PDB file of C-alpha atoms in Angstrom:
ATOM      1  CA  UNK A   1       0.403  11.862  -0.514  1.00  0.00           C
ATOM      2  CA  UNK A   2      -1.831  11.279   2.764  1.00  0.00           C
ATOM      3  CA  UNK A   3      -0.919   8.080   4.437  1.00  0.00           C
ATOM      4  CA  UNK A   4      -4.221   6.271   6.537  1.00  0.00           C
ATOM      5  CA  UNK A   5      -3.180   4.815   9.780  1.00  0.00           C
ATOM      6  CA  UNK A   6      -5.277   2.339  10.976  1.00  0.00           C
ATOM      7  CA  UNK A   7      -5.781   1.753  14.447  1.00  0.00           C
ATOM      8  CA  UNK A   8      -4.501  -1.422  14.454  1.00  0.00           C
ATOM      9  CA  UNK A   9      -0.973  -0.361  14.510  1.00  0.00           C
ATOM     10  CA  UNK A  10       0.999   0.617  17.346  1.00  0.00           C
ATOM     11  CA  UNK A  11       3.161   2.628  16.493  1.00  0.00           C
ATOM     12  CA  UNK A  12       4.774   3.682  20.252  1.00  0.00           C
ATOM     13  CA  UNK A  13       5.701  -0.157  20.675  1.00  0.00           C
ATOM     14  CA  UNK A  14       7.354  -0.202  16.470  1.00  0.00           C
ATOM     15  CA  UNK A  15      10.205   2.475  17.700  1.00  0.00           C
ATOM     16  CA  UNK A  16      10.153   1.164  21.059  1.00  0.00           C
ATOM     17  CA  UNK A  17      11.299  -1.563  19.477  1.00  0.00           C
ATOM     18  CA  UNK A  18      13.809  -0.538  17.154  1.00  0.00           C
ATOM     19  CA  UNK A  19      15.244   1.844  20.376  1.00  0.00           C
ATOM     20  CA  UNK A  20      16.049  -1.065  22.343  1.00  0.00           C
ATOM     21  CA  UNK A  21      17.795  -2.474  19.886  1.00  0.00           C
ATOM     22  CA  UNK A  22      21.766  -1.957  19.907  1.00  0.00           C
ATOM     23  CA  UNK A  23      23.441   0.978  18.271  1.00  0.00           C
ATOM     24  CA  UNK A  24      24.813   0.701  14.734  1.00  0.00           C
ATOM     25  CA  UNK A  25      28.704   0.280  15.084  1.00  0.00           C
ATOM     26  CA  UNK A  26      30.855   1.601  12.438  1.00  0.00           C
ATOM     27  CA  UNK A  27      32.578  -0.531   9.784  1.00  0.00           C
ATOM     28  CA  UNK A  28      35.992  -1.479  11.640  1.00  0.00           C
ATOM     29  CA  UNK A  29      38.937  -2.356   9.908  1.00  0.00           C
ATOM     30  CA  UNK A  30      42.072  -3.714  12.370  1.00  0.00           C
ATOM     31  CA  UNK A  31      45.448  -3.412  10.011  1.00  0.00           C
ATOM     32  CA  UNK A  32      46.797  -1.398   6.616  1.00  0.00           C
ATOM     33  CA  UNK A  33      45.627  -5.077   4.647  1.00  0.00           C
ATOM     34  CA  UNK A  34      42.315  -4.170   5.264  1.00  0.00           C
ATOM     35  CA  UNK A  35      41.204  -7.610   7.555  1.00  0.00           C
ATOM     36  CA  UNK A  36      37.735  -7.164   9.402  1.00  0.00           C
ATOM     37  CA  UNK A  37      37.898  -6.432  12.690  1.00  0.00           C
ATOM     38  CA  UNK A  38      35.843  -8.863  14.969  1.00  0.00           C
ATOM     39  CA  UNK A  39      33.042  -6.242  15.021  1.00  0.00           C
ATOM     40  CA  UNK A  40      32.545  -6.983  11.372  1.00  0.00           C
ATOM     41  CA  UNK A  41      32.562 -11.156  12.465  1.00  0.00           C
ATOM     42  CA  UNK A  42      29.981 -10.520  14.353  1.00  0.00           C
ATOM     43  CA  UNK A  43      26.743 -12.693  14.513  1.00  0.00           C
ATOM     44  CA  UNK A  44      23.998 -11.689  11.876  1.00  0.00           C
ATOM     45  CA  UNK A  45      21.056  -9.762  13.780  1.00  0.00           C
ATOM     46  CA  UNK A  46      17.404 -11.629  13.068  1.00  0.00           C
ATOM     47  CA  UNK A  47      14.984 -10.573  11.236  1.00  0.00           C
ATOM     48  CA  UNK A  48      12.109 -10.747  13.891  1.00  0.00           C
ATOM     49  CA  UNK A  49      11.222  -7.399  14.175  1.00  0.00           C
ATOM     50  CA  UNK A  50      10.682  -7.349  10.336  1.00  0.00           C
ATOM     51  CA  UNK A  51       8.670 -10.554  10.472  1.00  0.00           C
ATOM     52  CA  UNK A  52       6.589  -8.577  13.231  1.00  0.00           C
ATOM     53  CA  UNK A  53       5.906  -6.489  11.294  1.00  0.00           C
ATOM     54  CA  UNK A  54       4.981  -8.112   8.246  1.00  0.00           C
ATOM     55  CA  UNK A  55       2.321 -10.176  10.500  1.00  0.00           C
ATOM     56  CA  UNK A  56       0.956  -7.160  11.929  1.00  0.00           C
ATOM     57  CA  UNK A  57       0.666  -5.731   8.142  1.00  0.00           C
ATOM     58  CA  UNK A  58      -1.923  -8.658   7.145  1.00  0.00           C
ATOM     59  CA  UNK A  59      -4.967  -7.199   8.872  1.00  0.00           C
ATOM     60  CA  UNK A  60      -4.551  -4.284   6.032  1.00  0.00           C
ATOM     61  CA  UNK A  61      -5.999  -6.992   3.640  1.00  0.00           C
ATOM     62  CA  UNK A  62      -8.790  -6.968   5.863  1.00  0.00           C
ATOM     63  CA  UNK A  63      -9.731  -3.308   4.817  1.00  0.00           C
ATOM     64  CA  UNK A  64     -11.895  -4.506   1.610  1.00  0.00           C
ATOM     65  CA  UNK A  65     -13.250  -1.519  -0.966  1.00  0.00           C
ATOM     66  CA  UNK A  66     -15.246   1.196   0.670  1.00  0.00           C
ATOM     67  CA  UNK A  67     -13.600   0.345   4.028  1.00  0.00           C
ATOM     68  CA  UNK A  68     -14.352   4.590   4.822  1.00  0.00           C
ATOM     69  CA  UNK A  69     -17.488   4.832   3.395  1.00  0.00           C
ATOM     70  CA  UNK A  70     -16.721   7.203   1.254  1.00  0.00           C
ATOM     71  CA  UNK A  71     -15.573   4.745  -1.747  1.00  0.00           C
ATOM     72  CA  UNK A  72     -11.909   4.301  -0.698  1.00  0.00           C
ATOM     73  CA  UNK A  73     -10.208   1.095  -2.845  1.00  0.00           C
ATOM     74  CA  UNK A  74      -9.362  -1.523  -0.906  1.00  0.00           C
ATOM     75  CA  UNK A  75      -6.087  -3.755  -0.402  1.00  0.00           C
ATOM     76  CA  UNK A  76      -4.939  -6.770  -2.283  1.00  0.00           C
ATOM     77  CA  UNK A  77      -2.630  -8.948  -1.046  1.00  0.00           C
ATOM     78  CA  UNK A  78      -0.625  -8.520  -4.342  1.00  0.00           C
ATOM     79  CA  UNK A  79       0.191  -4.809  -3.531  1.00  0.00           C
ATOM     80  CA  UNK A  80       0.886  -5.934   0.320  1.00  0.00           C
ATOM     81  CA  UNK A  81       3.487  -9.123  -1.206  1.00  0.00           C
ATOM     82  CA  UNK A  82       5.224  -6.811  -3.114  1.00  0.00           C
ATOM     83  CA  UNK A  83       5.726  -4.362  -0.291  1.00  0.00           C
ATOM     84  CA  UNK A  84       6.621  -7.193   1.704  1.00  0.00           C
ATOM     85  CA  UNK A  85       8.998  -8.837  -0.434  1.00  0.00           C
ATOM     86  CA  UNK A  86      11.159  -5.179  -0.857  1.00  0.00           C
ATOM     87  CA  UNK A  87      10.665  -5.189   2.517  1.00  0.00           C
ATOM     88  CA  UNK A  88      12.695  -8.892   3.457  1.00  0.00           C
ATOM     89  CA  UNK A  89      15.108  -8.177   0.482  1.00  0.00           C
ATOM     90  CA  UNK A  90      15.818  -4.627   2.100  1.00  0.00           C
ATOM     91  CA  UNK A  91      16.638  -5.913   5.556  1.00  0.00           C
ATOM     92  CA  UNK A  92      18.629  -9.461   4.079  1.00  0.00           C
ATOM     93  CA  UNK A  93      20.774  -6.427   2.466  1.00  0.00           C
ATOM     94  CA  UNK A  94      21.513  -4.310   5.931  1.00  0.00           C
ATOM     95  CA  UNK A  95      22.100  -7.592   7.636  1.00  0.00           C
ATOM     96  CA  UNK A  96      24.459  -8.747   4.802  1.00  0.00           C
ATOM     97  CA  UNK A  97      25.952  -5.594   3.726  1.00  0.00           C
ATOM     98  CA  UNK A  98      26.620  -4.076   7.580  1.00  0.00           C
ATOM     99  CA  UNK A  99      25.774  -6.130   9.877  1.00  0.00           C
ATOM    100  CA  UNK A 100      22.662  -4.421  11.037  1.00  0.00           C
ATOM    101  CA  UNK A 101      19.340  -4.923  11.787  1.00  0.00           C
ATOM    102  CA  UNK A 102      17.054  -2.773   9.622  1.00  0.00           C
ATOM    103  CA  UNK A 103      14.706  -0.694  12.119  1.00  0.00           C
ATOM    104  CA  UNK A 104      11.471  -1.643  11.967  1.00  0.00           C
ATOM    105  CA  UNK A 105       9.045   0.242   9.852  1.00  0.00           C
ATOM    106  CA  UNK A 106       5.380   0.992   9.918  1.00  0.00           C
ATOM    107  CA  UNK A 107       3.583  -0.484   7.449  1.00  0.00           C
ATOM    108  CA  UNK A 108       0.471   0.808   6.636  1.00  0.00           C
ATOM    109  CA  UNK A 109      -2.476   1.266   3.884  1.00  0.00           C
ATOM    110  CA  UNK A 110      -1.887   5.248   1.510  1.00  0.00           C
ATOM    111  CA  UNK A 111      -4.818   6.318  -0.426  1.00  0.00           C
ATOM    112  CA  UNK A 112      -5.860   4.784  -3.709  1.00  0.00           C
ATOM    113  CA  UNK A 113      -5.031   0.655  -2.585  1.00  0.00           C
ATOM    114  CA  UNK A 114      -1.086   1.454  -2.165  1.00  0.00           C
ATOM    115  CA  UNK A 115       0.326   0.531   1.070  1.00  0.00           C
ATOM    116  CA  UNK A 116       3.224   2.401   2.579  1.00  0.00           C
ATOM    117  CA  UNK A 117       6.844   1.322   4.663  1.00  0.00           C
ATOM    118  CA  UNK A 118       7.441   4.237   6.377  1.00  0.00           C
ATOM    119  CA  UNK A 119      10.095   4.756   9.041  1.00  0.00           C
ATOM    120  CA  UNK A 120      10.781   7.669  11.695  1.00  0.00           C
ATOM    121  CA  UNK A 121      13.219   7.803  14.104  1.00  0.00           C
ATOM    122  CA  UNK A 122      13.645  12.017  15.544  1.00  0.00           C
ATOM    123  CA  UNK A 123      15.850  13.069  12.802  1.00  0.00           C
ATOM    124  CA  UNK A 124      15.251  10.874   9.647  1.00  0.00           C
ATOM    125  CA  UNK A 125      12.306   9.898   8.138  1.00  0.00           C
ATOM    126  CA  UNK A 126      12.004   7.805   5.044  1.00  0.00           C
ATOM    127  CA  UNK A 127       8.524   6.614   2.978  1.00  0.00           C
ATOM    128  CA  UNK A 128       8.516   4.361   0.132  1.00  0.00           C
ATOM    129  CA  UNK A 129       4.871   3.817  -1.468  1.00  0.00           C
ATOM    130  CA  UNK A 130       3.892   0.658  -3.322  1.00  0.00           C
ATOM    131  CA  UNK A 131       1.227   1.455  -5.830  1.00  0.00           C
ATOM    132  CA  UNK A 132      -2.174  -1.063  -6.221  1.00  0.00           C
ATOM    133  CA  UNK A 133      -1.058  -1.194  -9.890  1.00  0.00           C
ATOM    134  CA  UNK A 134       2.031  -3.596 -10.137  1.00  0.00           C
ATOM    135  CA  UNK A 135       3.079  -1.326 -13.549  1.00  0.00           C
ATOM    136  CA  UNK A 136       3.406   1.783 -11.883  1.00  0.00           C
ATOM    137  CA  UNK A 137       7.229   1.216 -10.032  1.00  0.00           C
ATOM    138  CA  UNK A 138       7.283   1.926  -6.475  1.00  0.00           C
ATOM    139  CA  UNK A 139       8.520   5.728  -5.446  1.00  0.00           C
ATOM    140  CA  UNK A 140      10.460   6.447  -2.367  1.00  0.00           C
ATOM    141  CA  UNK A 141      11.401   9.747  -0.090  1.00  0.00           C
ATOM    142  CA  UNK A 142      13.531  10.535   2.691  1.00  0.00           C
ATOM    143  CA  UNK A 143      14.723  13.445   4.527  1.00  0.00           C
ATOM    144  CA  UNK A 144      17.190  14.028   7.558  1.00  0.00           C
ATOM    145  CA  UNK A 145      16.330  17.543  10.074  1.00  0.00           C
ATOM    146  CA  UNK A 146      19.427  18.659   8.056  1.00  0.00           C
ATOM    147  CA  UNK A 147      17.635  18.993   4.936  1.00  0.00           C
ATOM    148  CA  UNK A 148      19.371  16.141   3.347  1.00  0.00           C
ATOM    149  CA  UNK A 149      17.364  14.479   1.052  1.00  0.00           C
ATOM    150  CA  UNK A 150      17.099  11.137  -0.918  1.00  0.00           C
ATOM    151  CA  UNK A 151      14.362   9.923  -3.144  1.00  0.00           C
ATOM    152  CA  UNK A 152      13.542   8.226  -6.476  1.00  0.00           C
ATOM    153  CA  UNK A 153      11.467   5.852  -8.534  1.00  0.00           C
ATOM    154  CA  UNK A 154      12.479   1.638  -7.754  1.00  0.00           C
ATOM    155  CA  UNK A 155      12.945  -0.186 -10.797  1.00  0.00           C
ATOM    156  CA  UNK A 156      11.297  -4.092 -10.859  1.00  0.00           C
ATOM    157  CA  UNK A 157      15.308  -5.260 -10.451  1.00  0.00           C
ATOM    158  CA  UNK A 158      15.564  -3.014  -7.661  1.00  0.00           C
ATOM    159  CA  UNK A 159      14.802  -5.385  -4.724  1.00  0.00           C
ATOM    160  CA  UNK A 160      17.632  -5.247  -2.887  1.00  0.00           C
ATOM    161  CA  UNK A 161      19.146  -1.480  -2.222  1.00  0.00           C
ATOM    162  CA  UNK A 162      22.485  -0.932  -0.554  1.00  0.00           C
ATOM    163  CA  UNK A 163      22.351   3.029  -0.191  1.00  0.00           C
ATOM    164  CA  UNK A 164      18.415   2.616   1.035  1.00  0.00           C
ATOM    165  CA  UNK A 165      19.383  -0.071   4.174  1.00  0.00           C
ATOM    166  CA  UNK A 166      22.987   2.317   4.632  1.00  0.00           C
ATOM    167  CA  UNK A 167      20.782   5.259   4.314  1.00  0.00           C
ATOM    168  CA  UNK A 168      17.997   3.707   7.255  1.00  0.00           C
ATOM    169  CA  UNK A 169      20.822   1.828   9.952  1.00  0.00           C
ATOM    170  CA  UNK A 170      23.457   4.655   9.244  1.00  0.00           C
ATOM    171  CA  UNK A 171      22.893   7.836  11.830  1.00  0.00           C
TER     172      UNK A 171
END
C-alpha cells in the first residue's frame, strides 16, 4: 500500500513532539496486596497532541477527486471521522488503561480515498488504514527492528484496543 504525504504535514515537528514528551513508566505495584503505587495515581496526560493532530488532518478534506491529476479519489470527511474517532477512542484507552499519552501519529491521505494513522518512532512502526468504503473494516500493521510483528483486520466494535495503545506507549 503507498501512503501520499502531503506537504502540509510536518512530520519533523509530529515526533518532535511526541520526544519531548516524558518516558513511559512501568506499571508499579508498592505491596504483596497489589495497591497502586503513586506512579499509577498519577494525573491523566491530555490529549492535545492528538487534538493537534486531528486539526492538522482536516486540510486532507481539502484534497477533492483528481487532486493529482491523474484521477486520484478524493477524501470525505466520513472516511477522515472514522479515522478520527479510532483515533480519540485509541488514546482515551492508553490514558485510561496506563496512564500514557498515546504518541502522536501522522495522519495522512493512502491511495484510493483511505486515509492512514501511521506512527514511527526508530524502532517501531505501526499503520492502520481506514478504507473510503465504511463496509470494508479497517486493517492495521506493525513491526518492531526485531522482527516482531502485529497486525489484523478491526472489527466495527473494535474502537477501543488495549494491546494496540500497550503495543504504541510500551518500548
Amino acid at each position: 500500500m503507498t501512503t501520499v504525504c502531503a506537504p502540509f504535514f510536518d512530520e519533523d515537528a509530529i515526533f518532535d513532539d511526541w520526544l519531548a514528551e516524558p518516558a513511559v513508566e512501568s506499571w508499579i505495584i508498592d505491596d504483596a496486596q497489589g495497591a497502586p503505587s503513586k506512579a499509577d495515581q498519577r494525573p491523566l496526560p491530555d490529549s492535545s497532541a492528538i487534538e493537534a493532530a486531528i486539526e492538522n488532518a482536516q486540510s486532507i478534506l481539502e484534497l477533492g477527486d483528481n487532486w493529482d491529476g491523474d484521477g486520484a479519489v478524493g477524501y470525505s470527511k466520513a472516511t477522515l471521522d472514522r479515522a478520527t474517532s479510532f483515533l480519540r477512542d485509541l488514546a482515551e484507552t492508553a490514558r485510561s488503561v496506563s496512564r500514557s499519552a498515546l504518541p502522536r501519529p501522522l495522519i495522512s491521505p493512502a491511495e484510493r480515498g483511505s486515509i492512514d494513522l501511521f506512527w514511527n518512532f526508530g524502532r517501531k512502526t505501526l499503520l492502520i488504514n481506514f478504507p473510503l468504503d465504511a463496509n470494508v473494516p479497517p486493517t492495521y500493521f506493525g513491526e518492531i527492528e526485531t522482527g516482531d510483528t502485529i497486525g489484523g483486520v478491526l472489527g466495527s466494535d473494535d474502537s477501543r484496543r488495549p494491546e494496540l495503545a500497550s503495543w504504541l506507549i510500551l518500548t
